[in-house]
């Protein structure tokens, strides 16, 4: 129920409190209702029915012997990228920049596909060779030459 109540602020002055619903203000709640609706795809490999102007985007949970990660793939006419996200960092395709990741203290390991064997799905990264890493990834023991699976194990089991 929405209520207005008389409260005191930090300085002890009385005022009418804002109308609240739990932790949300009434204004925020009504703004949320007016916002455009967003549809999320989660744990689904089905092709969504989307307008052609939007990229195909899929995120799903990947279960590994070392823990869970989130796999993501995005496709649009003429391109795609994929990544595996963990709490400690990302294994991704060549779209990511390890120098920028280092500036932000993020562990990122990069693999690159080829026209004959593109990296389109997150599982494609398991056998791909890591070609570059950010400094935080290097500090976790991830090095160029490892497979994506080996790098993922480091991200999931580090410290």
Short mmCIF file of C-alpha atoms in Angstrom, two decimals:
data_model
loop_
_atom_site.label_atom_id
_atom_site.label_comp_id
_atom_site.label_asym_id
_atom_site.label_seq_id
_atom_site.Cartn_x
_atom_site.Cartn_y
_atom_site.Cartn_z
CA UNK A 1 0.00 0.00 0.00
CA UNK A 2 1.24 3.47 -0.83
CA UNK A 3 1.40 5.82 2.12
CA UNK A 4 2.65 9.24 2.95
CA UNK A 5 4.00 9.55 6.46
CA UNK A 6 5.38 12.30 8.60
CA UNK A 7 9.10 11.73 9.21
CA UNK A 8 12.14 13.59 10.46
CA UNK A 9 15.21 14.15 8.31
CA UNK A 10 18.80 14.05 9.61
CA UNK A 11 18.55 17.57 10.96
CA UNK A 12 15.37 16.77 12.89
CA UNK A 13 13.00 18.75 10.65
CA UNK A 14 9.59 17.21 10.07
CA UNK A 15 8.47 16.61 6.52
CA UNK A 16 6.17 14.43 4.54
CA UNK A 17 7.99 11.26 3.42
CA UNK A 18 8.02 10.24 -0.22
CA UNK A 19 5.46 7.71 -1.28
CA UNK A 20 7.25 4.37 -1.43
CA UNK A 21 6.61 0.80 -2.49
CA UNK A 22 9.21 -1.23 -0.61
CA UNK A 23 12.51 0.32 -1.70
CA UNK A 24 11.13 1.88 -4.88
CA UNK A 25 9.72 5.37 -5.03
CA UNK A 26 6.33 5.69 -6.61
CA UNK A 27 7.78 7.90 -9.38
CA UNK A 28 10.46 5.33 -10.20
CA UNK A 29 7.86 2.55 -10.34
CA UNK A 30 5.64 4.49 -12.75
CA UNK A 31 8.67 5.37 -14.90
CA UNK A 32 9.50 1.66 -15.04
CA UNK A 33 5.97 0.90 -16.26
CA UNK A 34 6.35 3.47 -19.06
CA UNK A 35 9.75 2.13 -20.17
CA UNK A 36 9.98 0.07 -23.37
CA UNK A 37 9.75 -3.65 -22.76
CA UNK A 38 12.94 -5.69 -23.18
CA UNK A 39 12.89 -9.35 -24.11
CA UNK A 40 15.83 -11.45 -22.89
CA UNK A 41 16.95 -14.74 -24.33
CA UNK A 42 18.44 -16.95 -21.65
CA UNK A 43 19.60 -20.56 -21.90
CA UNK A 44 18.06 -20.90 -25.32
CA UNK A 45 19.54 -21.90 -28.64
CA UNK A 46 16.29 -21.26 -30.51
CA UNK A 47 16.30 -18.61 -33.17
CA UNK A 48 14.35 -15.65 -31.84
CA UNK A 49 11.78 -13.90 -33.96
CA UNK A 50 13.41 -10.48 -34.15
CA UNK A 51 13.34 -7.70 -36.68
CA UNK A 52 16.16 -8.06 -39.22
CA UNK A 53 17.63 -4.79 -37.95
CA UNK A 54 18.56 -6.38 -34.60
CA UNK A 55 21.49 -8.74 -34.06
CA UNK A 56 20.92 -12.32 -32.98
CA UNK A 57 21.98 -12.43 -29.30
CA UNK A 58 22.16 -15.51 -27.06
CA UNK A 59 23.45 -15.93 -23.52
CA UNK A 60 23.48 -19.22 -21.64
CA UNK A 61 25.06 -20.87 -18.63
CA UNK A 62 28.05 -23.08 -19.41
CA UNK A 63 28.74 -25.83 -16.89
CA UNK A 64 32.37 -26.93 -16.64
CA UNK A 65 34.22 -29.27 -14.24
CA UNK A 66 35.65 -26.12 -12.60
CA UNK A 67 32.43 -24.13 -12.22
CA UNK A 68 29.84 -22.20 -14.17
CA UNK A 69 30.36 -19.39 -16.66
CA UNK A 70 28.14 -17.40 -19.00
CA UNK A 71 28.54 -17.99 -22.70
CA UNK A 72 27.44 -15.29 -25.12
CA UNK A 73 27.23 -15.06 -28.88
CA UNK A 74 26.10 -12.23 -31.11
CA UNK A 75 25.54 -12.33 -34.88
CA UNK A 76 24.55 -9.75 -37.44
CA UNK A 77 24.82 -9.62 -41.22
CA UNK A 78 28.53 -9.70 -41.97
CA UNK A 79 29.88 -10.52 -38.53
CA UNK A 80 29.74 -12.17 -35.15
CA UNK A 81 31.54 -12.43 -31.85
CA UNK A 82 31.43 -14.69 -28.84
CA UNK A 83 32.73 -14.69 -25.28
CA UNK A 84 32.79 -16.64 -22.04
CA UNK A 85 32.23 -14.46 -18.96
CA UNK A 86 33.32 -15.38 -15.44
CA UNK A 87 33.45 -13.44 -12.18
CA UNK A 88 37.20 -12.90 -12.74
CA UNK A 89 37.29 -12.08 -16.44
CA UNK A 90 36.49 -12.89 -20.04
CA UNK A 91 37.70 -15.25 -22.75
CA UNK A 92 36.70 -13.75 -26.05
CA UNK A 93 37.33 -13.38 -29.73
CA UNK A 94 39.50 -10.70 -31.29
CA UNK A 95 36.84 -8.04 -30.75
CA UNK A 96 38.15 -7.34 -27.24
CA UNK A 97 41.17 -5.10 -26.59
CA UNK A 98 43.57 -6.45 -23.94
CA UNK A 99 45.26 -3.06 -23.48
CA UNK A 100 41.99 -1.36 -22.54
CA UNK A 101 41.11 -4.34 -20.32
CA UNK A 102 44.45 -3.94 -18.53
CA UNK A 103 43.72 -0.25 -17.89
CA UNK A 104 40.51 -1.28 -16.15
CA UNK A 105 42.11 -4.17 -14.25
CA UNK A 106 40.09 -6.81 -16.13
CA UNK A 107 41.40 -10.27 -16.95
CA UNK A 108 40.81 -10.84 -20.67
CA UNK A 109 42.17 -13.64 -22.85
CA UNK A 110 41.78 -13.36 -26.63
CA UNK A 111 41.46 -16.12 -29.20
CA UNK A 112 41.14 -15.47 -32.92
CA UNK A 113 39.15 -17.47 -35.42
CA UNK A 114 39.81 -17.91 -39.11
CA UNK A 115 37.48 -17.70 -42.12
CA UNK A 116 37.60 -21.51 -42.28
CA UNK A 117 36.96 -21.87 -38.52
CA UNK A 118 35.26 -18.75 -37.16
CA UNK A 119 34.55 -18.28 -33.47
CA UNK A 120 30.77 -17.98 -33.49
CA UNK A 121 29.62 -19.82 -30.34
CA UNK A 122 31.20 -19.66 -26.87
CA UNK A 123 32.01 -23.38 -27.04
CA UNK A 124 34.20 -22.63 -30.08
CA UNK A 125 36.56 -20.88 -27.64
CA UNK A 126 37.30 -24.12 -25.72
CA UNK A 127 39.74 -25.49 -28.32
CA UNK A 128 40.86 -22.14 -29.74
CA UNK A 129 44.40 -20.98 -28.93
CA UNK A 130 44.79 -17.89 -26.78
CA UNK A 131 46.83 -15.31 -28.72
CA UNK A 132 46.89 -12.33 -26.34
CA UNK A 133 46.10 -11.60 -22.69
CA UNK A 134 45.65 -8.58 -20.46
CA UNK A 135 48.07 -8.04 -17.58
CA UNK A 136 45.48 -9.12 -14.96
CA UNK A 137 44.93 -12.35 -16.95
CA UNK A 138 48.69 -12.92 -17.06
CA UNK A 139 48.80 -12.52 -13.27
CA UNK A 140 46.23 -15.33 -13.01
CA UNK A 141 48.58 -17.61 -14.99
CA UNK A 142 46.90 -17.29 -18.39
CA UNK A 143 49.42 -17.14 -21.23
CA UNK A 144 49.31 -17.06 -25.04
CA UNK A 145 49.40 -20.59 -26.46
CA UNK A 146 46.95 -22.05 -23.93
CA UNK A 147 43.61 -23.34 -25.13
CA UNK A 148 40.46 -21.50 -24.17
CA UNK A 149 39.58 -24.41 -21.85
CA UNK A 150 42.88 -24.03 -20.00
CA UNK A 151 42.35 -20.27 -19.66
CA UNK A 152 38.79 -20.84 -18.44
CA UNK A 153 40.04 -23.22 -15.78
CA UNK A 154 42.46 -20.52 -14.55
CA UNK A 155 39.68 -17.94 -14.41
CA UNK A 156 37.35 -20.25 -12.51
CA UNK A 157 39.88 -21.61 -10.00
CA UNK A 158 42.12 -18.59 -9.35
CA UNK A 159 42.59 -17.44 -5.83
#
